[in-house]
mmCIF file of C-alpha atoms in Angstrom:
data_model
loop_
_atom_site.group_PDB
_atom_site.id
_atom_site.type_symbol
_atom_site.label_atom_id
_atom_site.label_comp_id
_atom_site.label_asym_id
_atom_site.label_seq_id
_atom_site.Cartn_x
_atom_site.Cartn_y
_atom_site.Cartn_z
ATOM 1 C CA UNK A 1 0.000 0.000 0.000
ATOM 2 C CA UNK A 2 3.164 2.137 1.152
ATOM 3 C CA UNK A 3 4.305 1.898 -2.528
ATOM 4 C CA UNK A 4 1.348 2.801 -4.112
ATOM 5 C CA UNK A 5 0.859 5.787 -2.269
ATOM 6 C CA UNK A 6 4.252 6.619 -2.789
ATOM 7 C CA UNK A 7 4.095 6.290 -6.493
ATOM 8 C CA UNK A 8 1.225 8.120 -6.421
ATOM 9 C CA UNK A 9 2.442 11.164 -4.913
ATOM 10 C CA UNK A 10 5.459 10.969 -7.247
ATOM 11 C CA UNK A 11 2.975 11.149 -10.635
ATOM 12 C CA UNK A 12 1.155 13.442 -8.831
ATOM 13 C CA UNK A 13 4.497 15.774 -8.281
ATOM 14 C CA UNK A 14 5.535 15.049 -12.312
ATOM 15 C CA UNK A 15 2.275 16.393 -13.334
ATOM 16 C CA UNK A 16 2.675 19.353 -11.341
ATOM 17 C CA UNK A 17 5.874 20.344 -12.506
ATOM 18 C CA UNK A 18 4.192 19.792 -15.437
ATOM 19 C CA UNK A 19 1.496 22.002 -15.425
ATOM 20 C CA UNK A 20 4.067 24.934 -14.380
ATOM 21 C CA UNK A 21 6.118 24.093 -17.431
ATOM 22 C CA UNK A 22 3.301 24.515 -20.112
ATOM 23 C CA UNK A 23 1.784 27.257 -17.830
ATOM 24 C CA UNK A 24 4.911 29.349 -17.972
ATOM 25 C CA UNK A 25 6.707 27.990 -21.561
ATOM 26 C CA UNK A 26 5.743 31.182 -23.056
ATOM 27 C CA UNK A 27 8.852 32.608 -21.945
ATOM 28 C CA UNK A 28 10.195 30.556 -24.138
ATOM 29 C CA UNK A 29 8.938 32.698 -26.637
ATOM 30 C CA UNK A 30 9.798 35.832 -25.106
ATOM 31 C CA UNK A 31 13.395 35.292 -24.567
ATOM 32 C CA UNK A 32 13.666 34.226 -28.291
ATOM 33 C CA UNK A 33 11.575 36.920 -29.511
ATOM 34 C CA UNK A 34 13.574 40.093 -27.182
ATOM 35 C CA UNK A 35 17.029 37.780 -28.564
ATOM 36 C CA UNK A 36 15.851 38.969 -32.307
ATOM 37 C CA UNK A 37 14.919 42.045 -31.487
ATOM 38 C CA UNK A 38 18.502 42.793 -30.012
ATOM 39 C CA UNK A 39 20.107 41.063 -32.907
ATOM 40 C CA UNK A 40 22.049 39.171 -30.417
ATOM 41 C CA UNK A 41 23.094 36.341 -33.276
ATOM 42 C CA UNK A 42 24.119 38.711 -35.323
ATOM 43 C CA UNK A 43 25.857 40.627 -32.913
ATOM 44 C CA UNK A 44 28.331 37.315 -31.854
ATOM 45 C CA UNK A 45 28.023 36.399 -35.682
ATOM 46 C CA UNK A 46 29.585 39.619 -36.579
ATOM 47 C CA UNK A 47 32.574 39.376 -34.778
ATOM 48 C CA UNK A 48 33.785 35.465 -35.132
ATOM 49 C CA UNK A 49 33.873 34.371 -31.969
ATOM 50 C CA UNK A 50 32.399 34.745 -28.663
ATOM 51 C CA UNK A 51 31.658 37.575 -26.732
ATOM 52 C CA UNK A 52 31.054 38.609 -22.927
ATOM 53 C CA UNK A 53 27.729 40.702 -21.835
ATOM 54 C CA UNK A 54 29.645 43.758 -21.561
ATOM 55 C CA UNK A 55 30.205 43.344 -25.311
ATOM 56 C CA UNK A 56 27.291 42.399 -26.505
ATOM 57 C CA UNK A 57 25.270 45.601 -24.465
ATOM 58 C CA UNK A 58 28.320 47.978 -26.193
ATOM 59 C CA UNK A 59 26.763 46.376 -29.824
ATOM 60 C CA UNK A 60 23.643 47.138 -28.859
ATOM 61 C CA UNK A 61 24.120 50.969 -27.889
ATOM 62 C CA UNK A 62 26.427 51.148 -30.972
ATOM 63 C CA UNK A 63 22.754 50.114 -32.962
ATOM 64 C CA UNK A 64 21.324 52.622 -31.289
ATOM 65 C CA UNK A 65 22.741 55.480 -29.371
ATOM 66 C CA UNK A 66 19.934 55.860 -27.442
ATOM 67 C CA UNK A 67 19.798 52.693 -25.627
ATOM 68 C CA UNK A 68 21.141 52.101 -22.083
ATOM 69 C CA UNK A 69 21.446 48.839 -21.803
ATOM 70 C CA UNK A 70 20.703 46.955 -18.236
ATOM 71 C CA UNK A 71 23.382 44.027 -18.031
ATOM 72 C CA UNK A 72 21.396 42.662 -15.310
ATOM 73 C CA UNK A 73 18.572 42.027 -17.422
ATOM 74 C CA UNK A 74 20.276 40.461 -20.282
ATOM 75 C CA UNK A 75 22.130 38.067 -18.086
ATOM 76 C CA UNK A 76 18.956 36.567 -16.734
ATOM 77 C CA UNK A 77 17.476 36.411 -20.259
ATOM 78 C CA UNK A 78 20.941 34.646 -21.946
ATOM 79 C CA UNK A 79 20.291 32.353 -19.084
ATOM 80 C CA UNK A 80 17.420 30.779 -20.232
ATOM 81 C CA UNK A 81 18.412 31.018 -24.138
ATOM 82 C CA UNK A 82 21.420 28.902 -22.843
ATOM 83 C CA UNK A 83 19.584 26.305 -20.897
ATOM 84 C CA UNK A 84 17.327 26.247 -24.410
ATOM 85 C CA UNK A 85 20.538 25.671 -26.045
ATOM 86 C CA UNK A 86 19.600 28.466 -28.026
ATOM 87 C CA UNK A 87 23.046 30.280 -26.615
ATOM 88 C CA UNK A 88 25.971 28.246 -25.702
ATOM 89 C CA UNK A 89 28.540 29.929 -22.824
ATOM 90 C CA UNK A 90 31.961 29.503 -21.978
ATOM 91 C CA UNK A 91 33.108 30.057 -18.891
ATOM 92 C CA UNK A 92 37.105 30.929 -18.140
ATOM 93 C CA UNK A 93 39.609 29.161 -16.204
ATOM 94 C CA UNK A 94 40.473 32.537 -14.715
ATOM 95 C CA UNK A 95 37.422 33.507 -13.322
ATOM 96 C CA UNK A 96 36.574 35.970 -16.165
ATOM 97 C CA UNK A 97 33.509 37.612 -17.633
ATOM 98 C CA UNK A 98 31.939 34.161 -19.556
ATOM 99 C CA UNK A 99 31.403 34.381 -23.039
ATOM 100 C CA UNK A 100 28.170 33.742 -25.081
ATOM 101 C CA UNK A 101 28.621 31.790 -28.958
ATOM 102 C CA UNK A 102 26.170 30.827 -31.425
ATOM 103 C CA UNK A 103 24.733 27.138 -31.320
ATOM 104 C CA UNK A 104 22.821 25.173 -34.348
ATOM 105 C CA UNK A 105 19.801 26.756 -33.390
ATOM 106 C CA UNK A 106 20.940 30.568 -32.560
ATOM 107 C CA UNK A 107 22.275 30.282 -36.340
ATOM 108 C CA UNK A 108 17.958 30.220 -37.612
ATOM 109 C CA UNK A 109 17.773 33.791 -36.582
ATOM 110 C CA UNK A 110 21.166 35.208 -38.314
ATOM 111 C CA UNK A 111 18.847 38.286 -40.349
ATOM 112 C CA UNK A 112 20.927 38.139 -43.096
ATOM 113 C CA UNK A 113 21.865 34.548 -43.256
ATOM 114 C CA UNK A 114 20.262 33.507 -46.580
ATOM 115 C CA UNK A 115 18.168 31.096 -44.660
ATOM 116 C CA UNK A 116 16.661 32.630 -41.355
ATOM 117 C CA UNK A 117 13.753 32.148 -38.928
ATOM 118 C CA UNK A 118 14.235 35.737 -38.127
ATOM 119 C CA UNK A 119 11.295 37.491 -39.591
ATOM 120 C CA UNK A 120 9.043 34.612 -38.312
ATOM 121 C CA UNK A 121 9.971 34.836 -35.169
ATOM 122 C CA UNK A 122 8.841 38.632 -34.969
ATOM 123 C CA UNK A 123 5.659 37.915 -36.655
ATOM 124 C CA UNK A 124 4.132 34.960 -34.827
ATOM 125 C CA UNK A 125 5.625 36.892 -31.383
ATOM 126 C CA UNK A 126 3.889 40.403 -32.343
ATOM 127 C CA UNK A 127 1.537 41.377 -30.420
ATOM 128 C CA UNK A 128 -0.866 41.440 -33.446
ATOM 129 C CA UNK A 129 -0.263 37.354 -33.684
ATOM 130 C CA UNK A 130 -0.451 36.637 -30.303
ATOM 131 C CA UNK A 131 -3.880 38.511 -28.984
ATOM 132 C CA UNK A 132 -5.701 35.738 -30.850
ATOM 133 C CA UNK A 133 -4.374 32.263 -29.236
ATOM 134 C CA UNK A 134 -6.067 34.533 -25.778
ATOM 135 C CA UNK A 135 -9.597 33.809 -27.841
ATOM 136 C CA UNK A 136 -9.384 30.093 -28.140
ATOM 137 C CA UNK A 137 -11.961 29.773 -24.809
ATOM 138 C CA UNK A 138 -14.037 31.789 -26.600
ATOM 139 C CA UNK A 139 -13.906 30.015 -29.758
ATOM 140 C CA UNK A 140 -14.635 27.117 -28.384
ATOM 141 C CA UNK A 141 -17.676 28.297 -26.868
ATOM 142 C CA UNK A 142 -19.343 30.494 -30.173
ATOM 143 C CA UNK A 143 -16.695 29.058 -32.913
ATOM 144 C CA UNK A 144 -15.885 31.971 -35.341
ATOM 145 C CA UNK A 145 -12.233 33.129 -36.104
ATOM 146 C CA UNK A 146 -10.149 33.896 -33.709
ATOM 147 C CA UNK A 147 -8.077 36.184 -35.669
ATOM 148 C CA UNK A 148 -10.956 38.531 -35.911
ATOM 149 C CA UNK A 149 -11.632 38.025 -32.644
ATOM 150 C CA UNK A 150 -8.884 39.880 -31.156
ATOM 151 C CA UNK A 151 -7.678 42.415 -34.382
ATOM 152 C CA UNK A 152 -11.487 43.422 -35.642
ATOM 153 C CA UNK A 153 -10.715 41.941 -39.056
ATOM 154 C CA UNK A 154 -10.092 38.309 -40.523
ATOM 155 C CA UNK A 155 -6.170 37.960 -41.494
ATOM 156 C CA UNK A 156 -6.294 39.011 -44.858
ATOM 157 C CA UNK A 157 -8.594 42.271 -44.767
ATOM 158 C CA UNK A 158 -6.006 42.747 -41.420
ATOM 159 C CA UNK A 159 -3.248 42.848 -44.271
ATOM 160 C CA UNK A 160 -5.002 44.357 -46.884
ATOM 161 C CA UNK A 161 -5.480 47.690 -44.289
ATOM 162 C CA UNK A 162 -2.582 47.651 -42.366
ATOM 163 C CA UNK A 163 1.020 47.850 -44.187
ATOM 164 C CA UNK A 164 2.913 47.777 -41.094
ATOM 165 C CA UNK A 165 1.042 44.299 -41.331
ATOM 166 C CA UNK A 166 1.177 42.997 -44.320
ATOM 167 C CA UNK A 167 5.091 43.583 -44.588
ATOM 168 C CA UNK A 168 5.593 41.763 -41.673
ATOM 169 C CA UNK A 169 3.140 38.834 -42.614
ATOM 170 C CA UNK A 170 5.219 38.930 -46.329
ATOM 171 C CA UNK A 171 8.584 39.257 -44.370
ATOM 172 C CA UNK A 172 7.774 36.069 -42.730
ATOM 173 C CA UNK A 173 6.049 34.424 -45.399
ATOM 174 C CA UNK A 174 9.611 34.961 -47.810
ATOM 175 C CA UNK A 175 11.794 33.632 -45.031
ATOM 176 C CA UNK A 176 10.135 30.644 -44.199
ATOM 177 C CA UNK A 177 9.793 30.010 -47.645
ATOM 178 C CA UNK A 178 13.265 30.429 -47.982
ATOM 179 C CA UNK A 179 13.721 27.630 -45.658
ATOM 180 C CA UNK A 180 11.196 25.222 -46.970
ATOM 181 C CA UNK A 181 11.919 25.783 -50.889
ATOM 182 C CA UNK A 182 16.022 24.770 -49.727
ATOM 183 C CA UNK A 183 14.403 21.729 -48.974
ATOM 184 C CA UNK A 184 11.809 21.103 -51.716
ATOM 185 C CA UNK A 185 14.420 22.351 -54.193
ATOM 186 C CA UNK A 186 17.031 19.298 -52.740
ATOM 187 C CA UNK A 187 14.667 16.698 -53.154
ATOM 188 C CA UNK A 188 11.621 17.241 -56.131
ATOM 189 C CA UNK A 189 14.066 18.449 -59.015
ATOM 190 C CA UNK A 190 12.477 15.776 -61.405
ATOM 191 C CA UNK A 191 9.262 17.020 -60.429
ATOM 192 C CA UNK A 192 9.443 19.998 -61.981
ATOM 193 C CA UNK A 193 12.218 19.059 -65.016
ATOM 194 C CA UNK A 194 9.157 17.789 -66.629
ATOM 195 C CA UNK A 195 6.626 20.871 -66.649
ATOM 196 C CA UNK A 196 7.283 23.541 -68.645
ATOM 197 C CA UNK A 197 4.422 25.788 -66.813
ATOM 198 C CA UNK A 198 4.347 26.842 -63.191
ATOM 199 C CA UNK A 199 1.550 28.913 -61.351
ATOM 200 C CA UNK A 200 2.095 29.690 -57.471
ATOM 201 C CA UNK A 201 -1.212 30.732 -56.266
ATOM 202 C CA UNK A 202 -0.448 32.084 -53.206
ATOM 203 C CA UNK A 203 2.875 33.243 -54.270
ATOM 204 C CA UNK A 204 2.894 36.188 -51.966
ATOM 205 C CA UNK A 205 5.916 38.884 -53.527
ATOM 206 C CA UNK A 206 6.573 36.086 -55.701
ATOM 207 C CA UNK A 207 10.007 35.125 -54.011
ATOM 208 C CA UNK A 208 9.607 31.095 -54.486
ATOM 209 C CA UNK A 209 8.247 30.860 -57.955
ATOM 210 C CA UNK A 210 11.886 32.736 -58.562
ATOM 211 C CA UNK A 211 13.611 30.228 -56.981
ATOM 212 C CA UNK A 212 11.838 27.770 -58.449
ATOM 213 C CA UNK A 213 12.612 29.646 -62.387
ATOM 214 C CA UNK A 214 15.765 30.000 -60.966
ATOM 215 C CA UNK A 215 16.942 26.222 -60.608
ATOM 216 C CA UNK A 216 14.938 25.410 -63.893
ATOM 217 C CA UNK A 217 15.308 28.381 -66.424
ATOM 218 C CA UNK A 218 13.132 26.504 -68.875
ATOM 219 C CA UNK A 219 9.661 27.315 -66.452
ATOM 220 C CA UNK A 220 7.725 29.766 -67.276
ATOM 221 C CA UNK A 221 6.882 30.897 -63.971
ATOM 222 C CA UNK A 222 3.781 32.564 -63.135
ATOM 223 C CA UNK A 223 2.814 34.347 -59.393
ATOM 224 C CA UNK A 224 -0.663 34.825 -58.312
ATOM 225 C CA UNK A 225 -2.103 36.111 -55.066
ATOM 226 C CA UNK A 226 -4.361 39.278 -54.492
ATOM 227 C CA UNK A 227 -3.858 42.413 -55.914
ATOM 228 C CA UNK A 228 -2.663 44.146 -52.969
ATOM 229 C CA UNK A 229 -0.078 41.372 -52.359
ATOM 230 C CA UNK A 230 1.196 41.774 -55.880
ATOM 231 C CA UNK A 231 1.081 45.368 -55.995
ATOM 232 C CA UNK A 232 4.262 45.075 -53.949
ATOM 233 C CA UNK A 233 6.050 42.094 -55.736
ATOM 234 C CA UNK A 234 9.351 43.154 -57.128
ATOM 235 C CA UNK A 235 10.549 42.205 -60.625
ATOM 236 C CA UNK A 236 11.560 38.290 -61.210
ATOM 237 C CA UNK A 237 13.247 37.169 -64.266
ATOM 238 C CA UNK A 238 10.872 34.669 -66.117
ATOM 239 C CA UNK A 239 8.466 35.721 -63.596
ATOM 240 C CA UNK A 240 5.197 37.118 -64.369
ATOM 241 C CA UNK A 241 2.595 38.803 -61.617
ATOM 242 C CA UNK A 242 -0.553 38.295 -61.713
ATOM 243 C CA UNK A 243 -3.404 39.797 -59.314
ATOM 244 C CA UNK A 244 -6.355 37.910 -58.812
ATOM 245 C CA UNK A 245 -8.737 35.414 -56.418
ATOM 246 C CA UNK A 246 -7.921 31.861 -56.266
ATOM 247 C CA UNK A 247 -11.678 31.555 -55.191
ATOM 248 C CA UNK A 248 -12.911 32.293 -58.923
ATOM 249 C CA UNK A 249 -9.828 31.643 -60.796
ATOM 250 C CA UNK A 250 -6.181 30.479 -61.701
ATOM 251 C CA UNK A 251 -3.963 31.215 -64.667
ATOM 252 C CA UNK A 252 -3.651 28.103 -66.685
ATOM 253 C CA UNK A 253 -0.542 26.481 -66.609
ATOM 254 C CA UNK A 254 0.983 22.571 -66.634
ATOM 255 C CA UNK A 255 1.097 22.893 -62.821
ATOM 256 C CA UNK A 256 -0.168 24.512 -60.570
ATOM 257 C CA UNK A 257 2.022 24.784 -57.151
ATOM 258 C CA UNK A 258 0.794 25.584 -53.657
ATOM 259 C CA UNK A 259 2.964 26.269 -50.460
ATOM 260 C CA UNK A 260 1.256 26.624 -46.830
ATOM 261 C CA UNK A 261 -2.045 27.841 -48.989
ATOM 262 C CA UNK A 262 -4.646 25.233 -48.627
ATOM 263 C CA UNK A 263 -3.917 25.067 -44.315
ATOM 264 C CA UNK A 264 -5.343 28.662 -44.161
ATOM 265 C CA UNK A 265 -9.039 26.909 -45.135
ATOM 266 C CA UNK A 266 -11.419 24.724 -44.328
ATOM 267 C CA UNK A 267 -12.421 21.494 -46.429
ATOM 268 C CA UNK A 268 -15.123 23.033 -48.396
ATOM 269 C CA UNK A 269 -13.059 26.277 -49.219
ATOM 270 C CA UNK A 270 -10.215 23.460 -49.991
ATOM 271 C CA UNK A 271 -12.533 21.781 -52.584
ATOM 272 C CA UNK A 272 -13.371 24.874 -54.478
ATOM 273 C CA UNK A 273 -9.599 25.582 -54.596
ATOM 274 C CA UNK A 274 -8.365 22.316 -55.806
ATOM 275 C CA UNK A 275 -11.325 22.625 -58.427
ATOM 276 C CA UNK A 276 -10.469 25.779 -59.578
ATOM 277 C CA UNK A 277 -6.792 24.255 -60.045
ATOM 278 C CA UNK A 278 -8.228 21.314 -61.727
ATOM 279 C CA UNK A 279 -9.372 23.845 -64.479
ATOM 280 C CA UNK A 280 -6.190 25.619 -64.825
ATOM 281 C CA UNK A 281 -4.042 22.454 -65.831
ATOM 282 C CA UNK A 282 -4.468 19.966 -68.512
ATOM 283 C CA UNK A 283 -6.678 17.133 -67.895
ATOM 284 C CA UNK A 284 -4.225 13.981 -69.034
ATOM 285 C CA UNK A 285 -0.485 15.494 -68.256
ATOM 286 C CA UNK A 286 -1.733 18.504 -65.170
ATOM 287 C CA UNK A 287 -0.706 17.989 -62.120
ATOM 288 C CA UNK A 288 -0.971 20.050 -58.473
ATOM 289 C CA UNK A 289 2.019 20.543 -56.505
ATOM 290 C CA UNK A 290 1.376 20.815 -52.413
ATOM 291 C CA UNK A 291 4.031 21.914 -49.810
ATOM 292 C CA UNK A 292 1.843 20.950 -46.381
ATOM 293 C CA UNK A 293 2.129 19.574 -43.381
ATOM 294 C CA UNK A 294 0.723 16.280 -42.527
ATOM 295 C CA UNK A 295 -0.138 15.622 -38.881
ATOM 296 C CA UNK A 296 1.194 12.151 -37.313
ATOM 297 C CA UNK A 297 -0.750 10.718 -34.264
ATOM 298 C CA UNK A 298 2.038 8.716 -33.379
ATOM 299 C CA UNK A 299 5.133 10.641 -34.613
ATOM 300 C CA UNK A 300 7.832 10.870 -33.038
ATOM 301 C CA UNK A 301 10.441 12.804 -35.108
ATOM 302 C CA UNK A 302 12.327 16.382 -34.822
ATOM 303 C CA UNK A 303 9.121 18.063 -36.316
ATOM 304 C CA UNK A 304 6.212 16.547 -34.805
ATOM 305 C CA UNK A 305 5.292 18.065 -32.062
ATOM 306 C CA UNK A 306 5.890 21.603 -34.060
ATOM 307 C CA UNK A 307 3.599 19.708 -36.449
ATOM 308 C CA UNK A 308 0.444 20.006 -33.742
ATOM 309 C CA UNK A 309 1.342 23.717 -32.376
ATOM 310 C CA UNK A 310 1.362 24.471 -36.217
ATOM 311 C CA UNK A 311 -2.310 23.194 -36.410
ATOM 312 C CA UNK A 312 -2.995 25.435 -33.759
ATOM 313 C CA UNK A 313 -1.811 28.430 -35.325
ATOM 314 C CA UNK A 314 -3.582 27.915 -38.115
ATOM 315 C CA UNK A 315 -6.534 28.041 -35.781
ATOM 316 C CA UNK A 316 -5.311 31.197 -34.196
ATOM 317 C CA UNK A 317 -4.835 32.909 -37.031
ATOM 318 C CA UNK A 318 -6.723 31.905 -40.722
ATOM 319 C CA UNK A 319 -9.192 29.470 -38.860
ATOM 320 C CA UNK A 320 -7.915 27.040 -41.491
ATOM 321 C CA UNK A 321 -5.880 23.798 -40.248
ATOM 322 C CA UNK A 322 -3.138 21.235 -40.471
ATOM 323 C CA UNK A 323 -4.280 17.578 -41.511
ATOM 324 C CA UNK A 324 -3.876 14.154 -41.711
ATOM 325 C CA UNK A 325 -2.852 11.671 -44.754
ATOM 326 C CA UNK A 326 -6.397 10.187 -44.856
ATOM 327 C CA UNK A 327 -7.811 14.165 -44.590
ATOM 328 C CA UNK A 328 -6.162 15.313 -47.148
ATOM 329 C CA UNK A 329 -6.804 12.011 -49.114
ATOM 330 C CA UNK A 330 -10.492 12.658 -48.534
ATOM 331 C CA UNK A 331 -10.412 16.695 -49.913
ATOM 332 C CA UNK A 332 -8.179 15.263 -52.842
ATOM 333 C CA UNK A 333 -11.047 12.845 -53.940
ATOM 334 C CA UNK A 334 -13.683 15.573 -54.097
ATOM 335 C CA UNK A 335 -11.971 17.787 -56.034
ATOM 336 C CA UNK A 336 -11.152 15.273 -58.730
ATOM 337 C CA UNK A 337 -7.697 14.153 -58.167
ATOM 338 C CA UNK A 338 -8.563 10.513 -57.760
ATOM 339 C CA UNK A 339 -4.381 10.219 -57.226
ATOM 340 C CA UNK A 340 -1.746 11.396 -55.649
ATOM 341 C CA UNK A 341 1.394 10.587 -53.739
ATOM 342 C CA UNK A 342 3.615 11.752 -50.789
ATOM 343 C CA UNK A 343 6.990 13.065 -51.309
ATOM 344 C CA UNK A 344 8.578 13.392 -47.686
ATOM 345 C CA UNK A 345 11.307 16.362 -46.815
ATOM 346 C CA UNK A 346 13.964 16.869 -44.922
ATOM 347 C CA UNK A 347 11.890 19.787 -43.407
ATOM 348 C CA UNK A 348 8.498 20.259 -41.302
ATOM 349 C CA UNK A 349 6.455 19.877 -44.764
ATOM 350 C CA UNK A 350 5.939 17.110 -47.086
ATOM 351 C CA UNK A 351 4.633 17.570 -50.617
ATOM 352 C CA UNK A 352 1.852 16.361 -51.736
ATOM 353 C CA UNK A 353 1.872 15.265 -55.507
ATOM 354 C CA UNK A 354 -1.920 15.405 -57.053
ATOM 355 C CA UNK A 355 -3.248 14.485 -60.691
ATOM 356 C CA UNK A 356 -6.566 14.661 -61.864
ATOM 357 C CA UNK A 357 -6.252 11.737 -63.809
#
């Protein structure tokens, strides 16, 4: 009986420490999101090798003159990033000031690394993003978007009225991109050897149909979101803008590619999507081209869990969601792509591989 009780008390203490840890993970977030802000990574990056506190605050002021920077408080914040391995520190043999470097994971939010988590951070930490994951009681209780719940306005009229907004959104949009296209580009180049036509509905500024025209010349690539998305697209070579609704129409092409677009919706708004796509690419040869994730029950790998939070954003912010094999087998069908076939990455996305025939 002893033992029982005893083993009792000790679940009862892990789920405790539990509950604190989920309660208070957010500063997680925080630290992560003030390290950005301060361009701390860049700050170590830009001088080679590791620096002390004292260094690091003299970067900052030299960023801006105006700051007076509390050492105090960036200690205690550089001591979480370190125990998140976010940070690494080295500590002298002589007793002397330690010194912060850059880890695998402090290198994701180098700004101008070519491939940088930077911009996303700030975006899904704003204020702006945030407000709406305080809703999801409420949502639960009268459904609705959540988005709109806490902003006034669904996402995309939020965008469409706000430019401090929508250059943030795009900022983030272009990096992550970035980071997914490295990995789509690595591992579906016969994919798109064989088309000859590319539309990226969705395309935001247009920066992954470029890379995409980029690695195969011979596309003629085509980028199509709304009008005030492309009305701040710059130039692409082989690139051409178009402005337009995905909800009444897509330029016609032999493929039609679509990156973290179909998430933002829900199954019917999916459907009328994929149909419109359906239309826009030849019936025997077409295909559609999806970059999404695809939820595991049971996974267990490095992108899993971020896998489920991801659902949750999309929840927070588009009331769309993240889905399943069998779910998106199911919206597949009813558009009229009978088959398909999964292409895994080396990143938190898969693609999805569609034909209508």
């Amino acid at each position: 009986m002893a033992t029982k009780e005893t083993e009792e008390t000790e679940e009862l203490l892990k789920g405790q420490a539990e509950i604190w840890k989920y309660m208070l993970c957010f500063a997680d977030s925080m630290a992560l999101k003030c390290a950005v802000e301060l361009h701390l990574a860049d700050i170590i990056n830009s001088h080679a090798s590791p620096l002390s506190l004292s260094q690091i605050a003299s970067s900052i002021v030299a960023s801006d003159p105006l700051a007076t920077p509390e050492i105090s408080y960036l200690t205690r914040i550089m001591r979480l990033l370190v125990r998140r391995n976010i940070f690494a520190v080295h500590h002298s043999p002589d007793g002397g000031e330690p010194l912060y470097g850059l880890t695998h994971s402090s290198k994701w939010l180098l700004r101008d690394a070519e491939h940088t988590l930077a911009p996303m951070v700030l975006a899904e930490l704003h204020k702006w993003m945030v407000d709406p994951w305080l809703c999801f009681s409420q949502g639960v209780k009268e459904g609705g978007d959540q988005f709109q719940k806490a902003n006034g306005l669904d996402i995309w009229s939020f965008a469409s009225r706000n430019p401090q907004f929508n250059q943030l959104f795009n900022n983030a949009m272009a990096s992550t991109s970035k980071v997914i296209m490295k990995a789509v580009l690595s591992v579906y180049q016969d994919g798109f050897s064989s088309i000859e036509s590319l539309t990226d509905v969705g395309g935001g500024i247009g920066g992954v149909i470029s890379e995409i025209v980029k690695a195969f010349p011979h596309i003629k690539g085509i980028n199509y979101d709304l009008p005030h998305v492309i009305s701040t697209a710059p130039p692409y070579q082989g690139v051409t803008h178009i402005g337009g609704d995905m909800f009444e129409a897509i330029p016609k092409a032999d493929a039609v590619f679509m990156k973290w677009i179909l998430h933002d919706w829900d199954d019917k708004e999916c459907v009328r999507i994929l149909e419109n796509c359906k239309k826009a690419i030849p019936e025997k040869t077409g295909k559609v081209i999806l970059v999404e994730v695809i939820l595991k029950a049971d996974g267990d790998g490095p992108f899993d869990d971020t896998r489920f939070y991801f659902d949750l954003l999309m929840l927070a912010h588009t009331n769309g969601r993240e889905r399943t094999e069998k779910e998106w087998k199911n919206i597949l069908e009813e558009a009229g792509f009978p088959r398909y076939r999964v292409i895994a990455l080396p990143a938190l996305t898969s693609i999805i591989e569609a034909y209508p025939s």
